[in-house]
Amino acid sequence: MVEKTSPTQVFPSLEGALKHFFGYDQFRPGQRRVIEAVLKNQDALVIMPTGGGKSLCYQLPALLKLGVMVVVSPLIALMQDQVDSLQDNGIAATCLNSALDYDTLCQREAALRAGQVNLLYVSPERLMRPGGVQLLEHLMQTVGVSGFAIDEAHCVSEWGHDFRPEYRQLSTLRERFPQVAVIALTATATERVRQDIAQQLRLRDPLIQVSSFNRANLFYEVRPKGRDSYQTLRQQVKQHQGSGIIYCLSRKRVDELAQRLTVDGESVLPYHAGLSDQVRRDNQTRFIRDDVRLMVATVAFGMGINKPDVRFVIHYDIPRNIEGYYQESGRAGRDGEPAHCTLYLAYGDVATADYLISQKPDAEEQRIARQQLRQMVDYAEATVCRRQVQLSYFGETLNGLCHQCDNCINPPPLEDWTIEAQKFLSCVARCQERFGMTHIIDVLRGSKKQKILDLKHDRLSTHGIGKDRSVDEWRLLGRSLLHQRLVDETTDGYPVLKLNAASWQILRQQLPVQVAVAQRFADAPSEMVDRPEVAQLLSILKTLRKQLADQQSVPPYVVFPESALRQMAQTRPQTLESFSQVSGVGRRKLDQYGQVFTDRIRQFCADYGLESDPGAARRSRPGRERHQRVGDTHRHTLALYHQGLSVEAIASQRGLRPSTIASHLERLIRQGETVDLDRLVAPEDQRAIQAVLTEMGDSSLTDIRDRLGPTYSYEAIRLVRACQRA
Ligand code: ADP
Ligand code: ZN
């Protein structure tokens, strides 16, 4: 048992406490606001996307307030994971759930009563049963309860995708413990569910924090899934570094794909509801601990997984709706580092999904499901910015383009397919509007299938007039016509194509048809390009992290997040002092791991005749710079800049210093990127800086700054100079 952290410790600022306990330098957007509210005992409703940093919103107050913070969490696996992470930061956390034996339960309850615990994780059913409520009442009167944090709060709503009846009982907490603040947290985006949460949990004048659902570090792309898609997938898996999840529609497909990848030498395990609990648990643990790199899974996988360093998520089959896709793909890059989301689109899969929907007993349910699937296909076929489509689905608008999706990077060309559309539609007419797309395409391509012969459709004038196009191309056209509402389709489960007014206009040559030809691959950003010595040290540090993690039986990211290791590899800190500067190194991590990590880094530096490079992440020496290429990190900054974020906001989102962001922008300006200087440096400051630059020519930065005075930052001077030179 960890000693209780003393809440009487005084910190000069919330940032000081953040660095001390968690090792981070800055809050993520929204965190500070919630934490301040919770410290004042105000209720809060926190809506942040996955990876937004919800946990910190109650974890930090738990360490600064007297009493126990009670965290209600629906999944035991998730609970244990959080408790492990906290304990590794030297924080007194524990959990109570049905998986524990009697002795352990007694021990933990005793520690709670003795006031040795800051954070208690508990399942709703455990909390709400008589013993649980008694324990709470006892704690309330003795050591105190600092708040109730309801994690995954959307589970309280029938309108959510994950309703749990046990969550309903939580409403009684408010009556029994009126003086304790309730903090509800969720990543669910829809307004309906948000309102339901506030109502069901009887939140009292809550602070409502809705963060943007824009996951700026994720790259989104859609690829066509053709005959050779398995090879494409394998290629992609090889190109990516780090852990990945591949989602498939059914158990059968999971098994097949996992097997095939295994045979081809990939490190992979399957996960679906057809496997025994034990196997599922084992596979999950091996994935979380980086013993295996890939998880091929149905959507059953992921809810309880808190692995922050998943580098890519591939949907090999089409997801059922956009919200589901957003949540599943959002399991990539929770740590804020760049990650990649790919969706493979095959119309056969859409048909399968549609068939599954038609098996649903309820007509209303079918209707909704169909509509959602159609929206999903719309997303996949979109020729505009993917992020715009996603965010508009959640009622949010993105200003400008994201520059982080396939369509932004490589806009698909529009082609005039009027002639093809006329062939297609006249074929629909000749078949008397009684058939679906597959049949129409068969006729167009001159098929001699029995069904065609029986119907005498081989005698139609349109039979065989479309041999010059592939089945996939005809499908692309057909779908495109549907999405543009240029033809209709019946929705009674047997999709039959019907002509509408627009179809007739096309047939009468009154309306041209444009199709976005989606058969192209995005030139996605390459993986992080590190200098060789950085890559090598990074891999050494990863091995060390894995050893330490295995010794303690925890996942590697619990020891250090990926970003911290990368910063270590870049800056090569050899003293405890410089090691403590790394973002992610708090006091406890410094004590626990500082020595062994700096030893290893020193050894590496000695072997290769290298020194520490304390400014590597920050500095940009003009002489060196010209030889350095613009890497992912610069592009990432640029993408956020294009989304309208200020230097400070980019810095906070990326967990970097504003000066680093400024140096990225400076580099980009030098490389010819157009950047609006007015957004970075106030126009009157620009004028002053320009005047001095003109006057002093090539003088050193320090001299220029001395002339300007201390109100002018080095960053501003460098940005103005870069623009002037460009
Ligand atoms: P959520 O529950 O919203 O999905 P988490 O609370 O699990 O997100 O946080 C996601 C990741 O971000 C974790 O690895 C966490 O340690 C990290 N994180 C949270 N807050 C910060 C911060 N202020 N600076 C850097 N990293 C942070
Ligand atoms: Zn985009």
mmCIF file of N, CA, C and O in Angstrom, residues 531 619-631 634 663 666-672 698 721-722 725:
data_model
loop_
_atom_site.group_PDB
_atom_site.id
_atom_site.type_symbol
_atom_site.label_atom_id
_atom_site.label_comp_id
_atom_site.label_asym_id
_atom_site.label_seq_id
_atom_site.Cartn_x
_atom_site.Cartn_y
_atom_site.Cartn_z
ATOM 1 N N ARG A 531 16.548 11.327 -36.396
ATOM 2 C CA ARG A 531 17.949 11.144 -36.741
ATOM 3 C C ARG A 531 18.364 9.756 -36.259
ATOM 4 O O ARG A 531 17.792 9.231 -35.295
ATOM 5 N N ARG A 619 15.859 24.069 -29.506
ATOM 6 C CA ARG A 619 16.738 24.951 -30.244
ATOM 7 C C ARG A 619 16.566 24.817 -31.757
ATOM 8 O O ARG A 619 16.170 23.794 -32.273
ATOM 9 N N SER A 620 16.890 25.860 -32.436
ATOM 10 C CA SER A 620 17.010 25.703 -33.877
ATOM 11 C C SER A 620 18.137 26.626 -34.304
ATOM 12 O O SER A 620 17.934 27.802 -34.509
ATOM 13 N N ARG A 621 19.311 26.103 -34.357
ATOM 14 C CA ARG A 621 20.464 26.919 -34.756
ATOM 15 C C ARG A 621 20.422 27.122 -36.257
ATOM 16 O O ARG A 621 20.307 26.144 -37.001
ATOM 17 N N PRO A 622 20.541 28.363 -36.715
ATOM 18 C CA PRO A 622 20.366 28.619 -38.147
ATOM 19 C C PRO A 622 21.281 27.744 -39.002
ATOM 20 O O PRO A 622 20.842 27.183 -39.996
ATOM 21 N N GLY A 623 22.526 27.564 -38.604
ATOM 22 C CA GLY A 623 23.459 26.801 -39.419
ATOM 23 C C GLY A 623 23.006 25.370 -39.636
ATOM 24 O O GLY A 623 23.117 24.817 -40.723
ATOM 25 N N ARG A 624 22.455 24.773 -38.569
ATOM 26 C CA ARG A 624 22.047 23.375 -38.637
ATOM 27 C C ARG A 624 20.776 23.200 -39.433
ATOM 28 O O ARG A 624 20.592 22.217 -40.117
ATOM 29 N N GLU A 625 19.938 24.207 -39.212
ATOM 30 C CA GLU A 625 18.586 24.090 -39.678
ATOM 31 C C GLU A 625 18.466 23.786 -41.157
ATOM 32 O O GLU A 625 17.647 22.996 -41.556
ATOM 33 N N ARG A 626 19.321 24.453 -41.920
ATOM 34 C CA ARG A 626 19.178 24.322 -43.349
ATOM 35 C C ARG A 626 19.297 22.870 -43.793
ATOM 36 O O ARG A 626 18.759 22.483 -44.794
ATOM 37 N N HIS A 627 20.018 22.103 -42.994
ATOM 38 C CA HIS A 627 20.209 20.710 -43.403
ATOM 39 C C HIS A 627 19.129 19.793 -42.852
ATOM 40 O O HIS A 627 19.057 18.644 -43.203
ATOM 41 N N GLN A 628 18.327 20.337 -41.934
ATOM 42 C CA GLN A 628 17.310 19.468 -41.357
ATOM 43 C C GLN A 628 16.046 19.557 -42.178
ATOM 44 O O GLN A 628 15.661 20.614 -42.638
ATOM 45 N N ARG A 629 15.374 18.454 -42.335
ATOM 46 C CA ARG A 629 14.177 18.486 -43.142
ATOM 47 C C ARG A 629 12.965 18.779 -42.280
ATOM 48 O O ARG A 629 12.993 18.641 -41.077
ATOM 49 N N VAL A 630 11.936 19.201 -42.947
ATOM 50 C CA VAL A 630 10.679 19.402 -42.242
ATOM 51 C C VAL A 630 10.086 18.024 -41.982
ATOM 52 O O VAL A 630 9.876 17.251 -42.900
ATOM 53 N N GLY A 631 9.877 17.708 -40.700
ATOM 54 C CA GLY A 631 9.400 16.373 -40.357
ATOM 55 C C GLY A 631 7.935 16.406 -39.949
ATOM 56 O O GLY A 631 7.265 17.422 -40.078
ATOM 57 N N HIS A 634 6.773 19.142 -37.572
ATOM 58 C CA HIS A 634 6.476 20.450 -38.169
ATOM 59 C C HIS A 634 5.132 20.442 -38.859
ATOM 60 O O HIS A 634 4.347 21.371 -38.757
ATOM 61 N N SER A 663 9.510 27.968 -33.344
ATOM 62 C CA SER A 663 10.636 27.548 -34.180
ATOM 63 C C SER A 663 10.160 26.643 -35.317
ATOM 64 O O SER A 663 10.695 26.683 -36.417
ATOM 65 N N GLU A 666 8.818 29.005 -37.838
ATOM 66 C CA GLU A 666 9.931 29.708 -38.476
ATOM 67 C C GLU A 666 10.522 28.822 -39.580
ATOM 68 O O GLU A 666 10.746 29.251 -40.706
ATOM 69 N N ARG A 667 10.746 27.566 -39.228
ATOM 70 C CA ARG A 667 11.302 26.627 -40.198
ATOM 71 C C ARG A 667 10.394 26.500 -41.420
ATOM 72 O O ARG A 667 10.829 26.533 -42.567
ATOM 73 N N LEU A 668 9.079 26.396 -41.142
ATOM 74 C CA LEU A 668 8.132 26.233 -42.244
ATOM 75 C C LEU A 668 8.131 27.463 -43.157
ATOM 76 O O LEU A 668 8.050 27.331 -44.381
ATOM 77 N N ILE A 669 8.233 28.632 -42.549
ATOM 78 C CA ILE A 669 8.274 29.866 -43.348
ATOM 79 C C ILE A 669 9.495 29.829 -44.258
ATOM 80 O O ILE A 669 9.429 30.107 -45.446
ATOM 81 N N ARG A 670 10.621 29.421 -43.681
ATOM 82 C CA ARG A 670 11.839 29.352 -44.494
ATOM 83 C C ARG A 670 11.724 28.378 -45.644
ATOM 84 O O ARG A 670 12.371 28.530 -46.667
ATOM 85 N N GLN A 671 10.917 27.335 -45.419
ATOM 86 C CA GLN A 671 10.776 26.327 -46.474
ATOM 87 C C GLN A 671 9.718 26.732 -47.488
ATOM 88 O O GLN A 671 9.301 25.937 -48.313
ATOM 89 N N GLY A 672 9.208 27.966 -47.329
ATOM 90 C CA GLY A 672 8.296 28.455 -48.355
ATOM 91 C C GLY A 672 6.824 28.316 -48.028
ATOM 92 O O GLY A 672 5.977 28.621 -48.863
ATOM 93 N N ASP A 698 22.637 42.068 -40.446
ATOM 94 C CA ASP A 698 22.888 40.697 -40.020
ATOM 95 C C ASP A 698 23.389 40.572 -38.590
ATOM 96 O O ASP A 698 24.034 39.590 -38.245
ATOM 97 N N ARG A 721 11.877 37.955 -38.878
ATOM 98 C CA ARG A 721 13.069 37.853 -39.720
ATOM 99 C C ARG A 721 12.879 36.795 -40.817
ATOM 100 O O ARG A 721 13.214 37.006 -41.984
ATOM 101 N N ALA A 722 12.295 35.643 -40.393
ATOM 102 C CA ALA A 722 12.084 34.572 -41.377
ATOM 103 C C ALA A 722 11.178 35.054 -42.501
ATOM 104 O O ALA A 722 11.436 34.791 -43.678
ATOM 105 N N ARG A 725 13.030 37.463 -44.787
ATOM 106 C CA ARG A 725 13.972 36.781 -45.688
ATOM 107 C C ARG A 725 13.254 35.999 -46.766
ATOM 108 O O ARG A 725 13.722 35.899 -47.889
#
